[in-house]
Short mmCIF file of C-alpha atoms in Angstrom, two decimals:
data_model
loop_
_atom_site.label_atom_id
_atom_site.label_comp_id
_atom_site.label_asym_id
_atom_site.label_seq_id
_atom_site.Cartn_x
_atom_site.Cartn_y
_atom_site.Cartn_z
CA MET P 23 -0.09 0.09 0.08
CA GLU P 24 1.24 3.42 -0.82
CA ASN P 25 2.20 5.60 2.14
CA LYS P 26 0.37 8.76 2.44
CA VAL P 27 2.42 12.03 2.62
CA TYR P 28 1.04 14.60 4.97
CA HIS P 29 1.28 18.34 3.87
CA LEU P 30 1.76 21.16 6.11
CA ALA P 31 2.54 24.82 5.57
CA PRO P 32 6.12 25.56 4.70
CA PHE P 33 8.39 24.75 7.85
CA GLN P 34 10.02 27.98 9.19
CA ASP P 35 13.44 27.86 10.12
CA GLU P 36 13.40 29.48 13.58
CA SER P 37 17.19 30.80 12.78
CA GLU P 38 15.95 33.01 10.08
CA PRO P 39 15.54 36.75 10.63
CA GLY P 40 11.83 37.74 11.61
CA THR P 41 10.80 34.50 12.71
CA LYS P 42 9.25 34.10 16.40
CA LYS P 43 11.23 32.15 18.68
CA ARG P 44 9.45 28.97 19.90
CA GLY P 45 10.07 30.09 23.66
CA SER P 46 6.93 32.05 23.30
CA PHE P 47 4.02 30.11 25.04
CA ILE P 48 1.37 31.78 22.98
CA SER P 49 3.50 31.11 19.68
CA SER P 50 3.83 27.61 20.77
CA ILE P 51 -0.04 27.09 21.18
CA LYS P 52 -0.68 28.65 17.88
CA ASN P 53 1.70 26.56 16.27
CA ASN P 54 0.23 23.44 17.77
CA PHE P 55 -3.37 24.32 16.55
CA GLN P 56 -2.03 24.88 13.09
CA LEU P 57 -0.23 21.54 13.41
CA TYR P 58 -3.25 19.79 14.66
CA SER P 59 -5.60 21.16 11.63
CA LYS P 60 -3.54 19.04 9.54
CA GLY P 61 -4.44 15.82 11.48
CA ASP P 62 -5.85 12.83 9.62
CA LYS P 63 -9.17 13.55 7.83
CA ILE P 64 -10.21 9.89 7.18
CA LEU P 65 -9.93 8.93 10.92
CA MET P 66 -12.28 11.97 11.74
CA ILE P 67 -14.94 10.98 9.14
CA ILE P 68 -15.24 7.48 10.52
CA VAL P 69 -15.27 8.77 13.89
CA PHE P 70 -18.09 11.51 13.17
CA ALA P 71 -20.24 8.52 11.43
CA LEU P 72 -19.82 6.49 14.51
CA LEU P 73 -21.13 9.40 16.70
CA LEU P 74 -24.07 9.91 14.33
CA VAL P 75 -24.98 6.43 14.66
CA SER P 76 -24.62 6.67 18.41
CA LEU P 77 -26.80 9.75 18.88
CA LEU P 78 -29.54 7.98 16.90
CA ALA P 79 -29.25 4.72 18.65
CA VAL P 80 -29.29 6.25 21.90
CA PHE P 81 -32.41 8.39 21.19
CA SER P 82 -34.34 5.36 19.84
CA SER P 83 -33.33 3.09 22.46
CA THR P 84 -34.65 5.49 25.28
CA MET P 85 -37.34 7.29 23.61
CA SER P 86 -40.05 5.57 25.61
CA GLN P 87 -38.63 6.37 28.95
CA ASP P 88 -36.89 9.75 28.58
CA PRO P 89 -37.14 10.91 24.93
CA LEU P 90 -34.40 13.70 25.10
CA GLY P 91 -32.79 13.18 28.52
CA MET P 92 -30.22 10.39 27.39
CA LEU P 93 -29.90 12.11 23.91
CA LYS P 94 -28.75 15.35 25.75
CA LYS P 95 -26.38 13.64 28.06
CA GLN P 96 -24.89 11.83 25.24
CA GLY P 97 -24.47 15.09 23.30
CA ILE P 98 -22.87 16.83 26.28
CA SER P 99 -20.57 13.91 26.49
CA ILE P 100 -19.57 14.26 22.86
CA LEU P 101 -19.00 17.80 23.30
CA LEU P 102 -16.71 17.44 26.42
CA GLY P 103 -14.89 14.65 24.43
CA PHE P 104 -14.01 17.38 21.81
CA CYS P 105 -12.86 19.72 24.44
CA LEU P 106 -10.46 17.24 25.45
CA VAL P 107 -9.58 16.71 21.79
CA LEU P 108 -8.82 20.63 21.62
CA PHE P 109 -6.72 20.32 25.12
CA ILE P 110 -4.53 17.87 23.47
CA ARG P 111 -3.52 20.03 20.77
CA ILE P 112 -1.71 22.50 23.21
CA ILE P 113 0.24 19.74 25.04
CA PRO P 114 3.69 19.60 24.17
CA ASN P 115 4.61 16.17 22.47
CA GLY P 116 7.21 15.52 24.96
CA TRP P 117 4.60 15.33 28.06
CA PHE P 118 3.49 11.96 26.65
CA THR P 119 6.82 10.27 27.44
CA ASN P 120 7.66 12.32 30.50
CA ILE P 121 7.94 9.65 33.29
CA PHE P 122 7.08 12.13 36.07
CA LEU P 123 3.85 12.94 34.36
CA ILE P 124 3.26 9.26 33.54
CA ASN P 125 3.52 8.29 37.04
CA SER P 126 1.46 11.18 38.22
CA LEU P 127 -1.44 10.21 36.03
CA ASN P 128 -1.19 6.48 37.08
CA PHE P 129 -1.29 7.64 40.70
CA LEU P 130 -4.21 9.92 39.97
CA THR P 131 -6.13 7.27 38.25
CA MET P 132 -5.45 4.70 41.05
CA VAL P 133 -6.64 7.08 43.72
CA LEU P 134 -9.92 7.64 41.67
CA ILE P 135 -10.40 3.84 41.13
CA PHE P 136 -9.59 3.14 44.89
CA TYR P 137 -12.31 5.76 45.81
CA ALA P 138 -15.07 4.43 43.39
CA THR P 139 -14.13 0.92 44.50
CA PHE P 140 -14.96 1.38 48.15
CA PHE P 141 -16.84 4.60 48.34
CA GLY P 142 -18.56 4.90 44.83
CA GLN P 143 -21.96 3.96 43.31
CA GLU P 144 -22.86 0.53 42.14
CA GLY P 145 -24.09 -0.38 38.47
CA GLY P 146 -24.12 -3.50 36.73
CA GLY P 147 -22.94 -5.36 39.67
CA ALA P 148 -19.75 -3.45 40.26
CA SER P 149 -18.94 -0.37 42.54
CA SER P 150 -17.03 1.45 39.67
CA TRP P 151 -18.77 4.87 39.57
CA ILE P 152 -18.14 8.26 40.97
CA ASN P 153 -20.91 10.87 40.94
CA LEU P 154 -19.62 14.18 39.89
CA ALA P 155 -22.47 17.09 39.47
CA GLY P 156 -25.12 14.52 38.33
CA PHE P 157 -22.84 12.51 36.00
CA ASN P 158 -21.26 9.31 36.85
CA PHE P 159 -17.49 9.03 36.17
CA GLN P 160 -16.02 5.63 35.68
CA PRO P 161 -12.40 5.82 36.60
CA SER P 162 -11.45 2.61 35.04
CA GLU P 163 -12.26 3.89 31.43
CA LEU P 164 -9.37 6.62 32.13
CA PHE P 165 -7.01 3.99 33.23
CA LYS P 166 -7.06 2.17 29.62
CA VAL P 167 -5.21 5.36 28.25
CA ALA P 168 -3.06 5.45 31.27
CA MET P 169 -2.13 1.76 30.77
CA VAL P 170 -1.42 2.27 26.96
CA ILE P 171 0.81 5.05 27.60
CA THR P 172 2.70 3.46 30.44
CA CYS P 173 3.14 0.22 28.53
CA SER P 174 4.34 1.98 25.64
CA ARG P 175 6.84 3.81 27.71
CA LEU P 176 8.05 0.70 29.45
CA ILE P 177 8.56 -0.96 26.11
CA ILE P 178 10.73 1.80 25.09
CA HIS P 179 12.60 1.81 28.12
CA PHE P 180 13.38 -2.07 27.85
CA ARG P 181 14.32 -1.97 24.24
CA ARG P 182 16.91 0.84 24.66
CA THR P 183 20.51 -0.33 24.68
CA TYR P 184 21.81 2.92 26.48
CA LEU P 185 19.49 2.55 29.44
CA ILE P 186 22.12 2.77 32.01
CA ALA P 187 23.50 6.14 30.65
CA LEU P 188 20.22 7.86 30.49
CA GLU P 189 17.64 6.34 32.79
CA LYS P 190 19.55 5.14 35.86
CA SER P 191 16.89 4.75 38.41
CA SER P 192 14.69 1.63 37.35
CA PHE P 193 12.37 2.49 40.21
CA TRP P 194 11.01 5.61 38.55
CA TYR P 195 11.02 4.08 35.10
CA VAL P 196 9.97 0.46 35.82
CA ILE P 197 8.86 -0.32 39.23
CA LEU P 198 6.80 2.36 40.31
CA PRO P 199 4.49 2.58 36.99
CA PHE P 200 4.35 -1.13 37.00
CA VAL P 201 3.13 -1.32 40.91
CA LEU P 202 0.64 1.66 40.36
CA MET P 203 -1.03 -0.32 37.17
CA VAL P 204 -0.85 -3.52 39.09
CA ILE P 205 -2.66 -1.91 42.07
CA SER P 206 -5.19 -0.06 39.92
CA GLY P 207 -5.88 -3.41 37.85
CA ALA P 208 -6.63 -5.21 41.47
CA LEU P 209 -8.87 -2.56 42.42
CA ILE P 210 -11.04 -2.86 39.14
CA PHE P 211 -11.18 -6.77 39.54
CA LYS P 212 -12.42 -6.37 43.25
CA GLN P 213 -15.14 -3.86 42.08
CA PRO P 214 -15.65 -6.40 40.51
CA ASP P 215 -15.45 -5.11 36.72
CA ILE P 216 -14.04 -8.56 35.32
CA GLY P 217 -14.66 -7.31 31.86
CA THR P 218 -12.59 -4.29 32.03
CA THR P 219 -9.82 -6.22 33.92
CA ALA P 220 -9.43 -8.82 31.15
CA LEU P 221 -9.46 -6.12 28.48
CA ILE P 222 -6.65 -4.19 30.09
CA ILE P 223 -4.57 -7.07 30.92
CA PHE P 224 -5.38 -8.68 27.42
CA CYS P 225 -4.26 -5.40 25.74
CA ALA P 226 -1.19 -4.59 27.78
CA TYR P 227 0.32 -8.16 27.05
CA SER P 228 -0.54 -7.97 23.55
CA LEU P 229 1.63 -4.66 23.19
CA PHE P 230 4.60 -6.62 24.97
CA MET P 231 3.99 -9.43 22.64
CA MET P 232 3.95 -7.44 19.47
CA PHE P 233 7.02 -5.18 20.43
CA TYR P 234 9.24 -6.76 23.03
CA PHE P 235 8.57 -10.51 23.18
CA ASP P 236 10.54 -13.01 21.03
CA LYS P 237 8.82 -15.65 19.08
CA LYS P 238 9.32 -18.30 21.46
CA LYS P 239 7.63 -16.24 24.18
CA ASN P 240 4.78 -15.33 21.72
CA ILE P 241 4.00 -19.04 20.98
CA ILE P 242 4.01 -20.16 24.55
CA SER P 243 1.72 -17.01 25.44
CA LEU P 244 -0.70 -18.14 22.37
CA MET P 245 -0.84 -21.70 23.57
CA GLY P 246 -1.56 -20.54 27.18
CA PHE P 247 -4.21 -18.19 25.93
CA ILE P 248 -6.02 -21.37 23.82
CA LEU P 249 -5.62 -23.57 26.80
CA PHE P 250 -7.18 -20.99 29.22
CA ALA P 251 -10.13 -20.48 26.94
CA VAL P 252 -10.94 -24.14 26.22
CA ALA P 253 -10.70 -24.85 30.17
CA LEU P 254 -13.03 -21.67 30.67
CA TYR P 255 -15.50 -23.01 28.12
CA LEU P 256 -15.27 -26.84 29.57
CA PHE P 257 -15.61 -25.47 33.23
CA SER P 258 -18.70 -23.28 32.16
CA LYS P 259 -20.62 -26.18 30.37
CA TYR P 260 -20.11 -28.95 33.00
CA PHE P 261 -20.41 -26.83 36.04
CA ALA P 262 -23.06 -24.51 34.74
CA ASP P 263 -25.63 -25.21 37.55
CA ASP P 264 -23.09 -24.85 40.35
CA LEU P 265 -22.08 -21.40 39.08
CA ILE P 266 -25.45 -20.33 38.91
CA ASP P 267 -26.47 -21.62 42.52
CA SER P 268 -23.43 -19.73 43.58
CA GLY P 269 -25.52 -16.54 43.69
CA ARG P 270 -22.37 -14.26 42.58
CA HIS P 271 -22.86 -12.16 39.59
CA ILE P 272 -19.60 -13.00 37.78
CA PHE P 273 -20.29 -16.90 38.16
CA GLU P 274 -23.98 -16.64 37.08
CA ARG P 275 -22.85 -14.95 33.96
CA LEU P 276 -19.96 -17.57 33.55
CA GLY P 277 -22.42 -20.51 33.91
CA SER P 278 -25.24 -19.18 31.64
CA PHE P 279 -23.59 -18.10 28.36
CA ILE P 280 -23.24 -21.31 26.64
CA ASN P 281 -27.17 -22.22 26.94
CA PRO P 282 -28.87 -19.13 28.15
CA PHE P 283 -32.41 -20.70 27.38
CA ASN P 284 -31.84 -22.89 30.56
CA TYR P 285 -32.17 -19.88 32.53
CA GLN P 286 -34.41 -17.70 30.67
CA HIS P 287 -36.36 -16.37 33.51
CA GLY P 288 -33.00 -15.46 35.26
CA ILE P 289 -29.63 -14.69 34.22
CA GLY P 290 -30.00 -15.75 30.67
CA TYR P 291 -32.93 -13.32 30.07
CA GLN P 292 -31.05 -10.41 28.56
CA VAL P 293 -29.21 -12.61 26.17
CA ILE P 294 -32.50 -14.28 25.03
CA GLN P 295 -34.01 -10.85 24.35
CA SER P 296 -30.95 -9.81 22.52
CA TYR P 297 -31.55 -13.10 20.26
CA LYS P 298 -34.98 -12.10 19.67
CA ALA P 299 -34.19 -8.23 18.75
CA ILE P 300 -31.58 -9.80 16.10
CA ALA P 301 -34.03 -12.24 14.81
CA ASN P 302 -36.96 -9.62 14.57
CA GLY P 303 -34.83 -7.42 12.70
CA GLY P 304 -34.31 -9.56 9.84
CA LEU P 305 -32.15 -8.05 6.77
CA LEU P 306 -33.57 -4.55 7.06
CA GLY P 307 -35.10 -3.92 10.36
CA VAL P 308 -38.51 -2.97 11.57
CA GLY P 309 -37.66 0.80 11.09
CA LEU P 310 -35.84 3.36 13.17
CA GLY P 311 -37.74 3.74 16.43
CA GLN P 312 -40.15 0.95 15.86
CA GLY P 313 -38.23 -1.80 17.90
CA VAL P 314 -40.19 -3.41 20.52
CA VAL P 315 -37.62 -5.71 22.23
CA LYS P 316 -35.52 -2.76 23.64
CA GLU P 317 -38.63 -2.40 26.08
CA MET P 318 -37.55 -5.67 27.51
CA LEU P 319 -33.67 -5.04 27.63
CA PRO P 320 -32.60 -3.30 30.86
CA ALA P 321 -29.31 -2.10 29.33
CA ALA P 322 -30.53 -1.27 25.64
CA HIS P 323 -28.85 1.85 25.57
CA THR P 324 -25.42 0.49 26.78
CA ASP P 325 -24.47 -3.20 26.75
CA PHE P 326 -27.11 -4.18 23.93
CA ILE P 327 -27.26 -1.26 21.90
CA LEU P 328 -26.21 -3.30 18.78
CA SER P 329 -29.12 -5.51 19.41
CA VAL P 330 -31.24 -2.53 19.15
CA ILE P 331 -29.44 -1.27 16.08
CA ALA P 332 -30.17 -5.01 14.50
CA GLU P 333 -33.97 -4.81 15.29
CA GLU P 334 -34.55 -1.66 13.89
CA THR P 335 -32.11 -1.39 10.85
CA GLY P 336 -31.76 -5.06 10.44
CA LEU P 337 -28.47 -7.01 9.59
CA LEU P 338 -27.61 -4.54 7.29
CA GLY P 339 -27.49 -1.64 9.57
CA ALA P 340 -25.70 -3.70 12.20
CA SER P 341 -22.98 -4.87 9.46
CA VAL P 342 -22.69 -1.20 8.72
CA VAL P 343 -21.80 -0.36 12.47
CA ILE P 344 -19.38 -3.23 12.73
CA ILE P 345 -17.81 -2.48 9.44
CA LEU P 346 -17.23 0.92 10.58
CA LEU P 347 -15.58 -0.18 13.91
CA LEU P 348 -13.46 -2.78 12.19
CA GLY P 349 -12.35 -0.08 9.45
CA LEU P 350 -11.36 2.35 12.49
CA GLY P 351 -9.18 -0.37 13.93
CA PHE P 352 -7.59 -1.41 11.05
CA TYR P 353 -6.90 2.27 10.01
CA LEU P 354 -5.48 3.06 13.19
CA LEU P 355 -3.07 -0.20 12.53
CA GLN P 356 -2.23 1.58 9.05
CA LEU P 357 -1.58 4.84 10.83
CA ALA P 358 0.70 2.95 13.48
CA SER P 359 2.71 1.64 10.47
CA ARG P 360 3.52 4.94 9.42
CA MET P 361 4.70 6.43 12.33
CA THR P 362 8.49 6.79 12.45
CA LYS P 363 8.74 7.29 16.41
CA LEU P 364 8.40 3.98 18.15
CA PHE P 365 6.41 5.49 21.03
CA HIS P 366 3.69 6.85 18.67
CA ARG P 367 3.59 3.36 16.91
CA ILE P 368 2.92 1.36 19.96
CA CYS P 369 0.51 3.87 21.42
CA ILE P 370 -1.67 4.00 18.32
CA THR P 371 -1.49 0.00 18.22
CA GLY P 372 -2.50 -0.27 21.55
CA PHE P 373 -5.71 2.05 21.02
CA ALA P 374 -6.33 -0.18 18.06
CA ILE P 375 -6.16 -3.43 20.11
CA LEU P 376 -8.76 -1.60 22.92
CA LEU P 377 -11.07 -0.81 20.04
CA PHE P 378 -10.79 -4.45 18.44
CA VAL P 379 -11.04 -6.33 21.73
CA GLN P 380 -13.77 -4.09 23.38
CA THR P 381 -15.84 -4.58 20.05
CA PHE P 382 -15.38 -8.23 20.00
CA VAL P 383 -16.09 -8.70 23.87
CA ASN P 384 -19.27 -6.29 23.41
CA ILE P 385 -20.68 -8.26 20.36
CA GLY P 386 -19.56 -11.70 21.80
CA GLY P 387 -21.52 -10.93 25.13
CA LEU P 388 -24.81 -10.13 23.40
CA THR P 389 -24.76 -13.26 20.98
CA SER P 390 -23.38 -15.48 23.91
CA LEU P 391 -20.17 -16.29 22.22
CA ILE P 392 -18.47 -15.47 25.46
CA PRO P 393 -20.07 -14.52 28.90
CA LEU P 394 -21.72 -10.93 29.59
CA THR P 395 -19.13 -8.43 30.70
CA GLY P 396 -20.74 -4.91 30.81
CA VAL P 397 -18.39 -3.77 28.27
CA THR P 398 -19.83 -1.27 26.07
CA LEU P 399 -19.78 -0.59 22.18
CA PRO P 400 -16.88 1.87 21.65
CA PHE P 401 -18.19 5.39 20.27
CA VAL P 402 -21.87 3.97 20.11
CA SER P 403 -23.06 2.82 23.49
CA TYR P 404 -24.30 5.45 25.72
CA GLY P 405 -21.89 6.44 28.45
CA GLY P 406 -20.35 9.66 29.41
CA THR P 407 -17.02 8.55 30.43
CA SER P 408 -16.50 5.71 27.90
CA MET P 409 -17.42 8.38 25.07
CA MET P 410 -15.05 10.96 26.43
CA VAL P 411 -12.22 8.53 26.95
CA ASN P 412 -12.60 7.33 23.33
CA LEU P 413 -12.49 10.77 21.91
CA LEU P 414 -9.38 11.36 24.18
CA MET P 415 -7.69 8.53 22.35
CA ILE P 416 -8.62 10.20 19.21
CA GLY P 417 -7.12 13.45 20.29
CA ILE P 418 -3.84 11.73 21.15
CA ILE P 419 -3.78 10.07 17.92
CA GLN P 420 -4.27 13.01 15.72
CA LYS P 421 -1.60 14.73 17.94
CA PHE P 422 0.71 12.00 17.16
CA VAL P 423 -0.13 12.16 13.41
CA SER P 424 0.46 15.91 13.42
CA GLU P 425 3.75 15.47 15.11
CA GLU P 426 4.90 13.09 12.58
CA ALA P 427 3.90 15.55 9.77
CA ARG P 428 5.93 18.29 11.33
CA MET P 429 8.86 16.04 11.58
CA GLN P 430 8.25 14.97 8.01
CA GLU P 431 8.10 18.53 6.78
CA LYS P 432 11.20 19.57 8.89
CA ARG P 433 13.34 17.01 7.25
CA SER P 434 12.10 17.85 3.85
CA PHE P 435 13.03 21.55 4.58
CA GLU P 436 16.33 20.82 5.79
CA THR P 437 17.00 18.50 2.96
CA SER P 438 15.94 21.15 0.47
CA LYS P 439 18.02 23.88 2.48
CA MET P 440 21.22 21.72 2.11
CA LYS P 441 20.74 20.97 -1.70
CA GLY P 442 20.17 24.77 -2.06
CA GLY P 443 23.58 25.64 -0.18
CA LEU P 444 25.29 23.19 -2.35
CA GLN P 445 24.30 24.79 -5.48
#
């Protein structure tokens, strides 16, 4: 595939007369905005398409309960998300790799998760929410971004051959960020939010497999994952009744996903309603806003929003949403492959993995391929924190794309300047 070339306004040599020095903070902000405007447009087109789907689906799935309330909140979340995107514009690129700022982000996230775990509000069987002025904030969503940035920084640290000279303290660069991440992950597990815990572990481990582990470790890891999946399936199949009788939410979901019809009046109810919605939609659906199964789904606007889309727009509409999500993920991987800085490449790949895995986990849950986890559909499901964090990721990616474009333009300018000097 032919590499895309980013075009910017001609790069100005700061040594030339009449050029403003970069030391000016206002000038720096202005330059950052100009650079950011040259971000990837295809990426934003896909994101805007998904956001439009989200607004329509949230409105339709909640119109009988609160016609405009949920829609307004989702719209506010999107606006706040774009405020974060604008904020990312003025952040110096070096902040993303600054170990002090990374550790500070991890510490702040850990404190928020600790508060949510022991003093927060419960929802979906997990105590993972903090109420802020009428809005519920879920710190574990922010931890996803912190995890990707931290793992990227750790991989960069481990791959360097001149570590001893530049980064003498393994405590600040390895031990502290790792410990903070482990504590946050353990707290999320305690809530218990098993879906998010598994998502974070899988994403973090995948990054190390792709960018640090050797072939032997990757093969062993894949074999271990396959064995774990098979063991989990067999355990769920042969001990389903015992898991259901345990009374614990996580075990009930684990015991019912293989055959939810055995528990259609209990834990299997939601999945069965999801089946009905998908079947009722057929190829073209019953019409936007005309779905009836959504009235029987307690999480129609969050976990099961794709089921609502499938009923009202049919297999065709649901396929479009899935294609948009997969297209976004593969496009992020393509962007990552074009990054010249390893940190940028790892981060964007991490965000793509999060998107892929979260999409699979959500769809797998509502179709009973895997146990229900409460993981939302990225960019589509109702949820203030998840929406803002997803847009924050997009803002970071656009920042990296703009920075790469700036470096490319600078190299081109310096090359042309050298050629001009030789003539």
